[in-house]
Each structure stands twice: as structure tokens, then as C-alpha cells.
XYZ file of C-alpha atoms in Angstrom:
731
model
C -11.488 1.241 25.152
C -8.041 -0.223 25.559
C -8.262 -3.602 27.337
C -4.585 -3.323 28.267
C -5.235 -0.261 30.474
C -5.822 -1.204 34.127
C -7.212 0.884 36.938
C -4.742 1.299 39.798
C -5.552 -0.076 43.244
C -5.910 3.488 44.527
C -8.481 4.376 41.859
C -10.381 1.133 42.466
C -10.538 2.031 46.170
C -11.941 5.471 45.310
C -14.687 3.847 43.190
C -16.128 1.824 46.064
C -19.826 2.581 46.333
C -19.916 4.355 42.935
C -21.561 1.478 41.081
C -20.384 -1.227 38.701
C -17.614 -0.127 36.316
C -18.745 -0.604 32.688
C -16.001 1.168 30.728
C -12.796 2.948 31.591
C -9.879 4.527 29.795
C -6.539 5.772 31.044
C -5.176 9.038 29.592
C -1.514 9.973 29.197
C -2.234 13.543 30.366
C -3.179 14.725 33.838
C -6.174 16.976 34.487
C -3.722 19.926 34.169
C -2.690 18.742 30.673
C 0.749 17.636 31.783
C 2.176 14.230 30.979
C 0.956 11.765 33.570
C -2.078 9.610 34.393
C -5.763 10.381 34.622
C -8.865 8.251 34.121
C -12.324 8.411 32.580
C -14.635 5.850 34.193
C -18.227 4.983 33.359
C -20.212 3.053 35.965
C -23.839 1.987 35.705
C -24.836 5.277 37.415
C -22.030 7.827 37.040
C -19.455 9.239 34.655
C -16.302 9.894 36.688
C -12.986 11.624 36.005
C -10.134 10.789 38.352
C -6.456 11.454 38.913
C -4.153 8.786 40.321
C -5.187 9.687 43.880
C -8.539 11.532 43.769
C -11.907 11.642 42.061
C -12.013 14.971 40.242
C -15.649 15.104 39.087
C -18.826 13.000 38.957
C -21.766 13.352 36.547
C -24.993 11.310 36.770
C -25.526 9.402 33.510
C -29.183 10.415 33.566
C -28.184 14.049 32.900
C -25.815 13.319 29.988
C -27.037 13.216 26.380
C -23.834 12.318 24.559
C -20.030 12.395 24.680
C -18.316 14.717 22.201
C -14.778 14.358 20.824
C -12.989 17.712 20.526
C -9.907 17.875 18.311
C -7.107 19.989 19.757
C -3.568 20.788 18.681
C -1.406 17.817 19.674
C -4.273 15.775 21.062
C -7.933 15.915 21.965
C -10.540 16.237 24.694
C -13.781 14.521 25.627
C -16.732 16.661 26.633
C -20.110 15.646 28.034
C -23.221 17.304 26.587
C -25.495 17.388 29.630
C -28.826 18.955 30.532
C -27.009 21.699 32.457
C -24.451 22.488 29.729
C -21.193 21.124 28.357
C -18.584 19.713 30.746
C -14.968 19.153 29.692
C -14.018 15.732 30.999
C -10.487 14.668 30.113
C -7.617 15.534 27.768
C -5.183 13.227 25.967
C -2.335 13.291 23.432
C -2.528 12.292 19.764
C -1.290 8.831 20.684
C -4.518 8.174 22.626
C -6.979 9.535 20.005
C -8.143 6.077 18.809
C -8.718 4.828 22.363
C -10.828 7.812 23.426
C -12.799 7.774 20.165
C -13.885 4.250 21.043
C -14.826 4.947 24.651
C -16.765 8.067 23.580
C -18.834 5.902 21.237
C -19.324 3.208 23.882
C -20.492 5.615 26.572
C -22.786 7.499 24.164
C -24.260 4.210 22.969
C -24.862 3.078 26.542
C -26.519 6.387 27.475
C -28.773 6.288 24.412
C -29.694 2.643 24.962
C -28.014 1.299 21.832
C -26.568 -2.194 21.524
C -22.954 -2.096 22.702
C -20.350 -3.805 20.523
C -16.963 -4.101 22.179
C -14.268 -3.077 19.684
C -11.122 -5.080 18.931
C -7.897 -4.275 20.747
C -6.537 -0.891 19.761
C -3.255 -0.978 17.906
C -0.080 -0.005 19.723
C 1.462 3.330 18.735
C 4.614 2.777 20.803
C 6.902 -0.206 21.136
C 5.764 -2.145 24.236
C 9.384 -3.218 24.815
C 11.469 -0.034 24.496
C 8.728 2.638 24.411
C 9.941 4.178 21.129
C 7.305 5.532 18.676
C 6.449 3.001 15.961
C 6.599 3.951 12.245
C 2.944 2.815 12.030
C 0.614 1.450 14.680
C 1.216 -2.210 15.503
C 4.233 -2.504 13.192
C 7.573 -3.902 14.340
C 9.903 -1.569 16.190
C 13.057 -0.848 14.126
C 15.134 -1.056 17.306
C 13.609 -4.317 18.489
C 13.259 -6.288 15.250
C 13.305 -10.019 16.108
C 16.251 -10.738 13.819
C 16.496 -14.456 14.560
C 12.783 -14.880 13.903
C 13.029 -13.001 10.599
C 16.120 -14.992 9.579
C 14.338 -18.261 10.400
C 11.356 -17.134 8.361
C 13.590 -16.217 5.428
C 15.234 -19.632 5.556
C 11.777 -21.264 5.611
C 11.144 -19.766 2.158
C 13.615 -22.319 0.757
C 11.472 -25.345 1.717
C 9.938 -25.579 -1.755
C 13.409 -26.154 -3.194
C 14.752 -28.488 -0.509
C 16.722 -30.731 -2.896
C 18.652 -27.916 -4.506
C 19.273 -26.276 -1.122
C 20.779 -29.499 0.271
C 22.963 -29.813 -2.835
C 24.036 -26.195 -2.366
C 25.049 -26.822 1.237
C 27.059 -29.943 0.318
C 28.848 -28.048 -2.454
C 29.540 -25.207 -0.018
C 31.050 -27.596 2.540
C 33.375 -29.145 -0.055
C 34.339 -25.654 -1.203
C 35.457 -24.784 2.333
C 37.501 -27.991 2.566
C 39.331 -27.271 -0.702
C 39.846 -23.654 0.384
C 41.734 -24.542 3.576
C 44.079 -27.079 1.935
C 46.651 -24.687 0.249
C 48.003 -23.038 3.470
C 48.667 -26.477 4.972
C 50.446 -27.531 1.752
C 52.536 -24.340 2.072
C 53.676 -25.532 5.524
C 54.618 -28.947 4.048
C 56.613 -27.351 1.213
C 58.533 -25.070 3.612
C 59.248 -27.715 6.266
C 59.602 -30.918 4.194
C 60.982 -29.616 0.903
C 62.882 -26.400 1.688
C 63.845 -27.238 5.293
C 65.071 -30.761 4.471
C 66.228 -29.869 0.930
C 64.130 -32.759 -0.441
C 62.727 -31.961 -3.909
C 61.142 -35.389 -4.258
C 57.807 -34.304 -2.722
C 57.680 -30.852 -4.363
C 55.648 -31.933 -7.397
C 53.263 -33.898 -5.173
C 52.536 -30.850 -3.029
C 52.329 -28.468 -6.014
C 49.980 -30.876 -7.818
C 47.800 -31.182 -4.731
C 47.721 -27.381 -4.409
C 46.663 -26.946 -8.064
C 44.051 -29.719 -7.749
C 42.624 -28.128 -4.586
C 42.410 -24.797 -6.413
C 40.646 -26.376 -9.417
C 38.170 -28.244 -7.209
C 37.541 -25.083 -5.188
C 36.827 -23.212 -8.449
C 34.408 -25.922 -9.585
C 32.596 -25.865 -6.220
C 32.302 -22.065 -6.379
C 30.925 -22.112 -9.945
C 28.338 -24.746 -9.033
C 27.534 -22.757 -5.864
C 26.937 -19.575 -7.879
C 24.663 -21.334 -10.376
C 22.563 -23.047 -7.707
C 22.319 -19.991 -5.503
C 21.305 -17.699 -8.381
C 18.511 -20.091 -9.375
C 17.225 -20.627 -5.827
C 17.267 -16.931 -4.894
C 15.568 -15.877 -8.150
C 12.780 -18.428 -7.629
C 12.284 -17.485 -3.982
C 12.010 -13.769 -4.790
C 9.694 -14.457 -7.748
C 7.475 -16.552 -5.466
C 7.552 -13.834 -2.823
C 6.565 -11.105 -5.292
C 3.705 -13.248 -6.572
C 2.581 -13.909 -3.003
C 2.792 -10.208 -2.134
C 0.712 -9.257 -5.166
C -1.853 -11.925 -4.335
C -2.044 -10.788 -0.695
C -2.543 -7.158 -1.767
C -5.597 -8.197 -3.829
C -7.317 -9.559 -0.735
C -6.365 -6.941 1.846
C -8.938 -4.600 3.329
C -9.070 -1.148 1.766
C -8.271 0.339 5.176
C -4.728 -1.032 4.729
C -4.201 1.338 1.801
C -5.739 4.427 3.420
C -2.490 5.710 4.963
C -0.080 4.190 2.453
C 0.910 5.848 -0.766
C 0.900 3.730 -3.960
C 4.644 4.358 -4.348
C 5.286 2.842 -0.929
C 3.318 -0.300 -1.824
C 5.173 -0.612 -5.156
C 8.420 -0.139 -3.238
C 7.588 -3.063 -0.968
C 6.854 -5.344 -3.907
C 9.865 -4.307 -5.993
C 12.580 -2.613 -3.909
C 12.226 -4.615 -0.697
C 12.168 -7.921 -2.552
C 15.172 -6.690 -4.559
C 17.106 -6.050 -1.344
C 16.081 -9.490 -0.143
C 17.291 -11.059 -3.384
C 20.698 -9.398 -2.963
C 20.939 -10.908 0.503
C 19.920 -14.346 -0.766
C 22.411 -14.174 -3.643
C 25.376 -12.805 -1.716
C 24.573 -12.750 1.988
C 23.423 -16.293 2.750
C 26.292 -17.946 0.758
C 28.691 -15.657 2.627
C 27.217 -16.762 5.940
C 27.289 -20.455 5.039
C 30.807 -20.478 3.627
C 32.409 -18.318 6.263
C 30.655 -19.861 9.254
C 32.066 -23.217 8.163
C 35.422 -21.567 7.452
C 35.582 -20.005 10.937
C 34.951 -23.370 12.569
C 37.433 -25.332 10.427
C 40.167 -22.666 10.364
C 39.753 -21.954 14.081
C 40.311 -25.645 14.822
C 43.404 -25.705 12.564
C 44.863 -22.576 14.223
C 44.434 -24.112 17.680
C 46.088 -27.353 16.473
C 49.120 -25.465 15.073
C 49.644 -23.284 18.173
C 46.925 -22.555 20.690
C 48.746 -19.531 22.189
C 48.986 -17.794 18.805
C 45.373 -18.814 18.116
C 44.268 -16.867 21.190
C 45.961 -13.753 19.783
C 43.981 -14.220 16.551
C 40.717 -14.539 18.469
C 41.211 -11.277 20.449
C 39.473 -8.993 17.884
C 36.346 -11.160 17.799
C 34.703 -9.772 21.006
C 35.492 -6.257 19.807
C 33.738 -7.085 16.550
C 30.697 -8.632 18.249
C 30.032 -5.603 20.462
C 30.918 -3.225 17.640
C 28.457 -4.928 15.302
C 25.681 -4.471 17.874
C 26.343 -0.720 17.827
C 26.603 -0.832 14.055
C 23.236 -2.586 13.708
C 21.486 -0.236 16.115
C 22.646 2.794 14.138
C 21.920 1.416 10.662
C 18.449 -0.124 11.037
C 16.552 3.163 11.676
C 18.472 4.746 8.778
C 17.388 1.924 6.463
C 13.763 2.377 7.563
C 14.062 6.092 6.824
C 15.636 5.334 3.442
C 12.835 2.893 2.523
C 10.177 5.436 3.478
C 11.922 8.185 1.471
C 12.143 5.925 -1.595
C 8.400 5.199 -1.302
C 7.596 8.936 -1.160
C 9.827 9.545 -4.185
C 8.028 6.787 -6.118
C 4.679 8.431 -5.366
C 5.867 11.922 -6.285
C 7.485 10.707 -9.495
C 4.271 8.895 -10.463
C 2.230 12.037 -9.741
C 4.668 14.184 -11.724
C 4.223 11.970 -14.780
C 0.471 11.322 -14.551
C -0.310 14.910 -13.526
C 2.007 16.620 -16.007
C -0.841 18.380 -17.802
C -2.103 19.886 -14.559
C 1.416 20.957 -13.549
C 1.950 22.687 -16.910
C -1.540 24.204 -16.951
C -0.842 26.001 -13.673
C 2.825 26.752 -14.473
C 3.932 24.788 -11.416
C 6.963 23.098 -12.983
C 9.460 24.838 -10.715
C 7.401 24.096 -7.603
C 7.225 20.436 -8.569
C 10.964 20.369 -9.205
C 11.589 21.942 -5.791
C 9.344 19.410 -4.028
C 11.102 16.488 -5.697
C 14.525 17.990 -4.979
C 13.580 18.288 -1.311
C 12.745 14.572 -1.124
C 15.839 13.729 -3.150
C 18.048 15.774 -0.810
C 16.515 14.057 2.220
C 17.183 10.636 0.661
C 20.758 11.650 -0.157
C 21.276 12.780 3.466
C 20.038 9.417 4.726
C 22.330 7.593 2.308
C 25.300 9.702 3.478
C 24.504 8.780 7.080
C 24.408 5.079 6.177
C 27.753 5.227 4.378
C 29.393 7.159 7.239
C 28.361 4.553 9.797
C 29.288 1.674 7.512
C 32.645 3.124 6.400
C 33.740 4.084 9.918
C 32.927 0.663 11.322
C 34.733 -1.141 8.500
C 37.947 0.882 8.895
C 38.041 0.488 12.671
C 37.607 -3.261 12.312
C 40.460 -3.441 9.769
C 42.758 -1.637 12.219
C 41.804 -4.005 15.074
C 42.509 -7.043 12.898
C 45.875 -5.574 11.793
C 46.862 -5.282 15.452
C 46.021 -8.990 15.889
C 48.245 -9.958 12.931
C 51.148 -7.842 14.285
C 50.868 -9.557 17.684
C 51.050 -12.986 15.990
C 54.271 -12.028 14.154
C 55.759 -10.668 17.368
C 55.162 -13.814 19.428
C 55.775 -16.320 16.577
C 59.154 -14.900 15.582
C 60.288 -14.906 19.227
C 59.244 -18.579 19.527
C 61.031 -19.623 16.308
C 64.261 -17.781 17.248
C 64.056 -19.178 20.786
C 63.731 -22.742 19.434
C 60.382 -23.535 21.070
C 59.396 -26.032 18.359
C 57.376 -23.676 16.112
C 58.695 -23.990 12.560
C 58.844 -21.443 9.760
C 56.336 -23.599 7.867
C 53.982 -23.404 10.865
C 54.286 -19.605 10.854
C 53.643 -19.257 7.101
C 50.670 -21.637 7.305
C 49.422 -19.773 10.361
C 49.644 -16.411 8.559
C 47.836 -17.889 5.533
C 45.040 -19.160 7.760
C 44.877 -15.818 9.599
C 43.874 -14.015 6.429
C 41.433 -16.757 5.513
C 40.012 -16.230 9.020
C 40.287 -12.423 9.113
C 39.353 -11.831 5.483
C 35.696 -12.808 5.988
C 35.743 -11.128 9.408
C 36.880 -7.893 7.785
C 34.053 -8.115 5.276
C 31.526 -9.260 7.846
C 30.432 -5.634 8.108
C 29.369 -5.945 4.462
C 27.159 -8.899 5.295
C 25.697 -6.856 8.151
C 24.930 -4.167 5.595
C 23.151 -6.665 3.363
C 21.459 -8.274 6.341
C 20.235 -4.939 7.672
C 18.800 -4.056 4.258
C 17.286 -7.498 3.870
C 15.799 -7.663 7.366
C 14.364 -4.168 7.096
C 12.839 -5.060 3.733
C 11.721 -8.483 4.967
C 10.045 -6.882 7.969
C 8.052 -4.604 5.631
C 7.223 -7.533 3.330
C 6.049 -9.769 6.171
C 3.967 -6.907 7.556
C 1.974 -6.962 4.307
C 1.775 -10.755 4.179
C 0.634 -10.935 7.820
C -2.010 -8.217 7.441
C -5.572 -9.400 7.990
C -7.288 -10.097 4.636
C -10.938 -9.641 3.901
C -13.029 -12.566 5.077
C -13.426 -14.352 1.730
C -12.819 -17.763 3.275
C -14.909 -17.414 6.415
C -16.344 -20.932 6.956
C -19.258 -19.498 8.948
C -20.304 -17.023 6.218
C -23.868 -17.336 4.938
C -24.450 -17.983 1.228
C -27.975 -17.022 0.189
C -29.817 -18.955 -2.548
C -30.271 -15.608 -4.296
C -29.638 -11.966 -3.419
C -32.820 -10.009 -4.096
C -31.570 -6.536 -3.164
C -33.351 -5.391 0.001
C -30.955 -3.156 1.977
C -31.299 -1.731 5.481
C -29.079 0.468 7.669
C -29.601 0.261 11.444
C -27.974 2.997 13.535
C -24.681 2.805 11.618
C -21.646 4.727 12.855
C -18.375 4.819 10.913
C -14.997 6.554 10.887
C -12.035 6.109 8.548
C -9.808 7.297 11.397
C -10.606 6.680 15.042
C -11.800 9.920 16.583
C -13.122 11.410 13.306
C -16.556 9.917 12.799
C -17.935 10.336 9.271
C -21.297 8.579 9.599
C -23.335 9.383 12.710
C -26.004 6.786 13.432
C -27.885 6.593 10.119
C -30.913 4.341 9.654
C -32.959 3.795 6.480
C -34.330 0.986 4.316
C -34.280 0.364 0.564
C -36.925 -2.000 -0.821
C -36.128 -4.592 -3.457
C -36.144 -3.009 -6.932
C -36.356 0.535 -5.539
C -34.158 3.350 -6.840
C -32.750 5.596 -4.143
C -30.917 8.838 -4.823
C -28.292 9.936 -2.289
C -28.175 13.729 -2.239
C -25.936 16.080 -0.300
C -22.982 18.389 -0.385
C -19.480 17.115 -1.107
C -18.076 15.412 1.974
C -21.514 14.759 3.475
C -20.893 10.988 3.562
C -22.623 9.713 0.399
C -19.670 7.768 -1.000
C -18.966 6.389 2.469
C -22.481 4.903 2.543
C -21.682 3.187 -0.766
C -18.392 1.888 0.650
C -20.275 0.378 3.578
C -22.919 -1.293 1.381
C -20.227 -2.957 -0.732
C -18.353 -3.809 2.461
C -15.191 -2.089 1.346
C -15.236 -0.967 4.989
C -17.094 -2.293 8.037
C -19.077 0.040 10.322
C -17.772 0.874 13.783
C -21.182 0.048 15.225
C -24.696 -0.653 14.026
C -25.771 -3.095 11.308
C -26.185 -3.178 7.532
C -28.543 -5.873 6.285
C -28.942 -7.363 2.805
C -32.173 -9.338 2.463
C -32.440 -9.143 6.265
C -29.052 -10.823 6.792
C -26.178 -8.765 8.322
C -23.661 -7.931 5.611
C -20.779 -9.013 7.861
C -22.287 -12.536 7.954
C -22.730 -12.870 4.180
C -20.330 -14.659 1.874
C -18.166 -11.778 0.643
C -17.678 -13.145 -2.883
C -21.415 -13.594 -3.328
C -22.073 -10.089 -2.009
C -19.616 -8.396 -4.383
C -20.619 -10.481 -7.419
C -24.224 -9.379 -6.946
C -23.364 -5.681 -6.942
C -22.563 -3.616 -10.009
C -20.728 -0.325 -9.586
C -20.492 2.511 -12.106
C -18.014 4.965 -10.649
C -17.459 8.664 -11.273
C -14.020 7.901 -12.707
C -14.338 4.365 -14.085
C -11.141 2.354 -13.986
C -10.335 0.462 -17.169
C -7.462 -1.953 -17.592
C -4.770 -1.814 -20.265
C -6.548 -4.412 -22.388
C -9.012 -4.506 -25.280
C -12.440 -2.898 -25.149
C -14.049 -6.351 -25.253
C -11.922 -7.588 -22.341
C -12.851 -4.533 -20.265
C -16.580 -4.993 -20.920
C -16.331 -8.679 -20.012
C -14.221 -8.037 -16.887
C -15.520 -10.364 -14.184
C -17.527 -12.292 -16.810
C -14.636 -13.966 -18.637
C -16.881 -16.667 -20.139
C -19.241 -14.174 -21.783
C -19.659 -14.647 -25.543
C -18.886 -11.950 -28.074
C -22.587 -11.531 -28.891
C -23.287 -10.840 -25.216
C -20.488 -8.227 -25.130
C -21.896 -6.488 -28.221
C -25.425 -6.556 -26.795
C -24.203 -4.942 -23.560
C -22.297 -2.293 -25.545
C -25.392 -1.486 -27.609
C -27.495 -1.172 -24.457
C -24.891 1.251 -23.087
C -24.866 3.287 -26.362
C -21.199 2.360 -26.764
C -21.374 0.110 -29.849
C -21.320 2.923 -32.425
C -18.132 4.610 -31.212
C -16.455 1.212 -30.684
C -16.972 0.018 -34.280
C -15.680 3.354 -35.609
C -12.266 2.570 -34.135
C -9.729 0.834 -36.372
C -9.636 -2.372 -34.310
C -13.199 -2.195 -33.026
C -13.726 -4.328 -29.941
C -10.080 -5.444 -30.134
C -8.821 -1.878 -29.613
C -6.211 -1.642 -26.857
C -7.305 1.280 -24.699
C -3.989 2.035 -22.946
C -3.214 2.501 -19.262
C -6.349 3.535 -17.330
C -8.184 3.920 -20.672
C -5.920 6.743 -21.812
C -6.989 6.362 -25.466
C -10.675 6.958 -24.679
C -12.627 10.074 -23.750
C -14.376 10.385 -20.379
C -17.768 9.666 -21.943
C -16.459 6.621 -23.810
C -14.895 5.210 -20.678
C -18.125 5.777 -18.778
C -20.231 3.981 -21.396
C -17.838 1.003 -21.400
C -18.167 0.955 -17.616
C -21.962 0.892 -17.956
C -21.714 -1.886 -20.568
C -19.619 -3.833 -18.070
C -22.351 -3.388 -15.432
C -25.082 -4.405 -17.929
C -23.210 -7.599 -18.846
C -22.646 -8.277 -15.153
C -26.444 -8.084 -14.653
C -26.396 -7.587 -10.839
C -29.518 -7.346 -8.648
C -27.983 -4.312 -6.849
C -26.637 -1.388 -8.861
C -24.579 1.506 -7.517
C -24.099 4.687 -9.551
C -21.476 6.963 -8.051
C -21.572 10.314 -9.879
C -21.851 8.461 -13.194
C -22.412 11.620 -15.283
C -20.507 14.286 -13.379
C -17.559 14.608 -15.759
C -19.211 14.488 -19.198
C -20.811 17.013 -21.535
C -24.542 17.407 -22.026
C -24.703 15.316 -25.218
C -22.754 12.452 -23.693
C -24.851 12.750 -20.531
C -27.988 12.088 -22.563
C -26.496 8.874 -23.949
C -25.426 7.797 -20.480
C -28.803 8.707 -18.975
C -30.592 6.595 -21.579
C -28.190 3.711 -20.873
C -28.756 4.058 -17.127
C -32.552 4.055 -17.649
C -32.241 0.635 -19.276
C -29.764 -0.558 -16.685
C -31.818 0.194 -13.556
C -34.948 -1.691 -14.600
C -35.754 -4.429 -12.104
C -32.755 -3.673 -9.878
C -32.228 -2.126 -6.491
C -30.346 1.055 -7.384
C -28.446 3.537 -5.230
C -27.382 6.610 -7.160
C -25.194 9.526 -6.113
C -25.341 12.653 -8.245
C -24.673 16.354 -7.980
C -26.813 16.931 -11.063
C -30.319 16.463 -9.748
C -31.565 15.665 -13.255
C -29.664 12.399 -12.965
C -32.064 11.383 -10.173
C -35.283 12.079 -12.039
C -36.139 8.357 -12.051
C -35.489 7.874 -8.330
C -38.361 6.543 -6.208
C -37.035 8.369 -3.133
C -34.271 10.792 -2.320
C -32.175 10.392 0.815
C -30.599 13.693 1.841
C -27.307 13.345 3.728
C -25.745 16.226 5.642
C -22.646 15.953 7.845
C -22.911 12.172 8.080
C -26.583 12.174 9.093
C -29.794 11.574 7.175
C -31.773 14.780 7.440
C -34.580 14.182 4.904
C -36.154 11.303 2.970
C -38.877 11.643 0.332
C -39.681 12.292 -3.321
C -38.498 15.394 -5.163
C -41.891 17.082 -4.794
C -42.244 16.186 -1.117
C -38.812 17.498 -0.228
C -39.208 20.648 -2.273
C -42.383 21.517 -0.381
C -40.598 21.063 2.983
C -38.190 23.915 2.096
C -35.382 22.120 3.893
C -31.863 21.059 2.971
C -32.923 19.452 -0.317
C -34.880 22.509 -1.422
C -31.785 24.680 -0.927
C -29.654 22.221 -2.916
C -32.242 22.151 -5.708
C -32.383 25.946 -5.781
C -28.586 26.156 -5.990
C -28.628 23.600 -8.812
C -31.277 25.602 -10.711
C -29.192 28.759 -10.407
C -26.075 26.963 -11.669
C -28.050 25.486 -14.590
C -29.395 28.928 -15.504
C -25.888 30.392 -15.349
C -24.608 27.649 -17.650
C -27.376 28.435 -20.116
C -26.344 32.091 -20.194
C -22.617 31.338 -20.497
C -23.064 28.609 -23.119
C -25.844 30.370 -24.965
C -28.292 27.600 -24.150
């Protein structure tokens, strides 16, 4: 349910006498599936659909069994499964899918008498200010980016280096002072030396001009050194902070983001920000001061001519607003395209064997070229906008200079008091004033890049982390390993429920085998136990304490996971076995390796336990990686063990080694094992059969085989596959 949606006064009037409103949701489609308003309302007695002016249908809650979510092209529909059939209630667009998924669950839970948990506010899919679609739900709108807020936040990054920043600003101010001296000295030379034919002061003015130039050079060199150091440190700190934040974010953050996009935020976006810090902020500081000082000097020399110089400024201000509005969406598109290219390039390199095996080189080349062409088109659009704006601004400023010459020459010839020295100084100051103004479009370019990148960076930094530091979290004296699911519902995406109200209990020290077809929800159950994701409703208990209330670090440290594709780091074998147990002694590492039947193949390698295994364990076979993963779990010694398809990708000989290692590993632990090979589950105390997100059977192998249900069919299919392998392999 969306708390922001309000029932209109007319609808509230129609509901009089219909009971107390419990839940309601506004749709963006009418009952005729046209864009407009309609409502689904649940009272304590009725389920009601209504337009803006009329109640369309009423259904007694006592006749309804559940609310179904139907996926349609471009949107969805809610239907009520009632005792007299199925009734189609209300339709909605894709934008409203998350909202109606929630209200469907709430109404179904209320009808079935389950405990109702009100969900958090649904994320916005459209900008609440301008109504434009957002790149991702609840992200900042590219058209409405709070630029001042972002700029203030960027400046706040310099607080750690306050002393150097203050020094930089002082040096910048002196640089501006020395920069504006030469044009005034030019006026003095023309009026005092040339006009009065007095060479006595010439060397004084020339010396002062050279000294001002030298001091300006020194200030600029110091400015460059300080700014380079400050910007490099800020960006290094920001990258470290981004990496640290990513370690603690919920896995749901990464579900809809490609790895290349995340890498792009850490590297490319911070790179754009560094360019702005190195070149953009000094430009702003120097030229803001210059505008103020030079503007005051121009007014002092001749305020009428100064007004002519200031004429292009309003044109620039309004032009820059147009410029910014056109460029920001293009920069967002460019950043997204670069992220996609990173991901595709990574896939092309890591998946090269698969590409070659299926002779898909040309297809891969075409896919990459398509992304590359799209990126090039975006870049062309950026350069067109930027180039056009810059040239128009140069023409406007040239008109301003021409007007100054026109009026100044007339005043000098007419004897109004304006001297030739005044005019030459004025022209010198004009270009000091207009020069930065001409290149201000460049700073807008940098600023647009930086703000777009900063927006993406701050989105990551501001994302809600996992609750590691929850002060109210419960820390148990010891986790024993009793696990219970109570009516758990879960969906990775709102509207597409994966787990449908499962309930079961695992006793301490019991081994449970999760059995089912691919996509049935087995790995999702594991993800919920480890709290990689939180359920939409229902409870998961560890030792009779809700998982969401437990100290997250304690929970994870007391769970060992052996995955189907174990991830190993680019480090030594010993370091990978001891991962998470950095203080383990070498004897403990060797003992764990022996228990995992990994010691023999390790010592046969040239560097033994000091062997570097390469990126993702590239120098090891699948079986070797799996046994190191098991050794890691043995050394970890957790009370709860999770085996996720631990033998699915190895040969029969290696499987025997792994099975023997697992037999040792599971003793005295609560174990949850997923396996397609039913032989892997021969030691299981009970089997839990999962089908389409529901638990359909629980029992031992013999009990379930006798029932001739879902498990029996799976076992029969497995037996047929095993027999076929024996024939093919000559077994």
C-alpha cells in the first residue's frame, strides 16, 4: 500500500456505511484500462472497487479466499479468488506493480487471519516535482538535481584538509590581485609616460609589471601544487569510502545493477569528480574573485562603458540554464552506457571460451558495436550542445567589445575626459572579464559531469546498509542452530512472489535436504536464513529469536556456506582457507585441508600452501576449489552449515572425496543441503520438497518414496539419468 495515496472526498462519501477502511490503493488506470483514477478498497467487511465517482463492485470478504496478481503486458491486474469463481478487480500500469503487490499480500493476509505487517513506503518511480520518469526508483531526477546541495556536499569533503584549503584560497586571492595589476600599469604608461613624454617613470612601471607577472606565476604554481594534492586525497578518500559502503550494502542493491555499472561509479564517476576538483573549483574561485574585482575597476574607470560590458551576462545566465537542462540527461545516458560497456567487456573476456565454443564471436562483436555506437551518439549530442553554446556566447561577447570601442572612441574624440590610457586599460580588463566568461561553458561542462557523477556516488553512499550496528540487536551467548520458518513470503521484485507462505522447523544438529526443481525456491530459502534478504512477511527464527532481531555479525559468523561455485580470492591457498579466521595457525589450516581431502593436491603444487591461485581461483580445477571451500568451512567450525549444490559440477571421483569431506563436516551441526544429485542427501535426517515456492512434502527418503508424490517423481527422474550415464560412460 502506498501511504501517499489518498482517497478523494467523493470516494470517502461513497464508502459511508460500508465499514471501516483497512487498506486502499489508488490505480493509475480507470476500470476501462485508460489512464485515470480508480481505487481498490478493503474494509472490515467488503472488498470494493471504485471509480472517482461511483462504486463499481462489492465483494464480501467472507467469500474471498485470496487475491491473485496477474502479470499483463505493460502492467498488471488483481483478481479475487472467491467461492463463486474468479473476479477481476482492478488494472494498473507497470509503475504501480510494487504498490499492488503489497496490497494484494495485505488483503490476502487479512482474509486468511495472518499477522499483518505494514510495509515501508514504496519507492517513487516518477519525480514528485516534475513528473518525469526516474532512472531508478527513488533516485534523483536528472532534471531536478539539487545542484547547490550537491555543490555544498562536495565542498564539505574538504573539511579534513582545512589548513591546506585555507592556504589555497589565500594564494588564489593574491593571484587575482597580481593578475589585475598589469592593465592598470598599461594605463599609467600610456597616460603618464607616453602622454606627458616623461620617461622617468617608465622603468618603475615596467618593473612593477614584471614583478606582478612573477608573483602571479608563483601564486599559480603554488595553487596548482596545493590543488592537485587536495583533490587527489579527496578522491582517494571517496573511493575508499565507496568501496567500504559497498561491502555493507544489502544484496538487493546489486540485484538490478550490473557489476560494470558499480565499477563505473567507483572509478569513472570519481574520476570525473577529480577533474572538477582539479580544474573546476580553482576556476570558480579565481574567476569569481576576478569578476568582482574587475567589475569594480571597470565601474570606477567609466560606469557607462561598464554597463555595455555587463550586457552579455543576462544572456549567458539564461543560456546556461538551457545548456544545463540539455546536457544533464545526456551525461546520465553516457554514464549508463559506459556501465553497460564495462559489463559487456568483462563478460567478453571472462566468457571467451564459451563465445568461441559456440562460434559466437561475430554476434558478440555486433552487440558490443551496438553499445559503442549508442555511446558515440550520446557523445556527439553532448559535443553539439556544448560547441553551439560556446560559439554563440563568443559572438555575444564580441558584440559587447565592439560596443565599448564605439562609445569609447566617440568619448575620447569628443573630449569627455576619457583618456587613451583609460580605453587601453578598459580593453585589457574586458578580456580578463570576458575570457573566463567565454570559458565558463567549459566549467559548466565539468560541473555537469561532476554533479552527475557525484549524484550517482552519493546515491551509493546514502543507500541503507545492512543493520550491523543496530544498538537494539540481540547477541546470544551461543548460537545452537535451531531454525524455524513461520509463514514466510518473499519476492525479489514486488509483484513476483518467489516464496509463498512456507513454514517448517529444523532441530539443532539435524541435517535437512532441500529438494526440488530448478527455480523452485531452494536457494532463496538459503538466502533468507543467512539474511542476505529479509522476508516480505512472516518470521524466521534462530534459537527461537527472530533473525531480524539478531546481531547480524554474530549470525553470519555462526554460519558456514559451501556454494555451488565457490568464490576464492586472488591470494594463496592458505589465505583462502583461513579467510575469516585470520588468526588461525598453519597447523590448523593443514588440519582443515586434510579433513577436506585437499592436503594431498596442495602439497603436490610447487609452492604448496603458498601457491597463488589467480583471480577467482583460475589456477585450480572445480574439485580443488570446492575442497578448499570445504576446508574453509571446516576451519570456520560453524554451528550451522549450508551446502548449496556442493557437488554439482565435479566428476564422480572428486564427488567421492567431497562427500567424505562433507560427512566429516556435518557432524554435530545443523545442516541445510541443496542438491540435484539425491545421493548427496543420503545422510539427511529429513527431506524438504519445495515446488513453486511452497513446501509440498517433508519426510525421509523412504517415507516420501512411498507417498508417490513430487519427490518420488524427482527420484525416478534421477534414477533414469543415472542409468543413462552408466550406459553412456560404460559404468
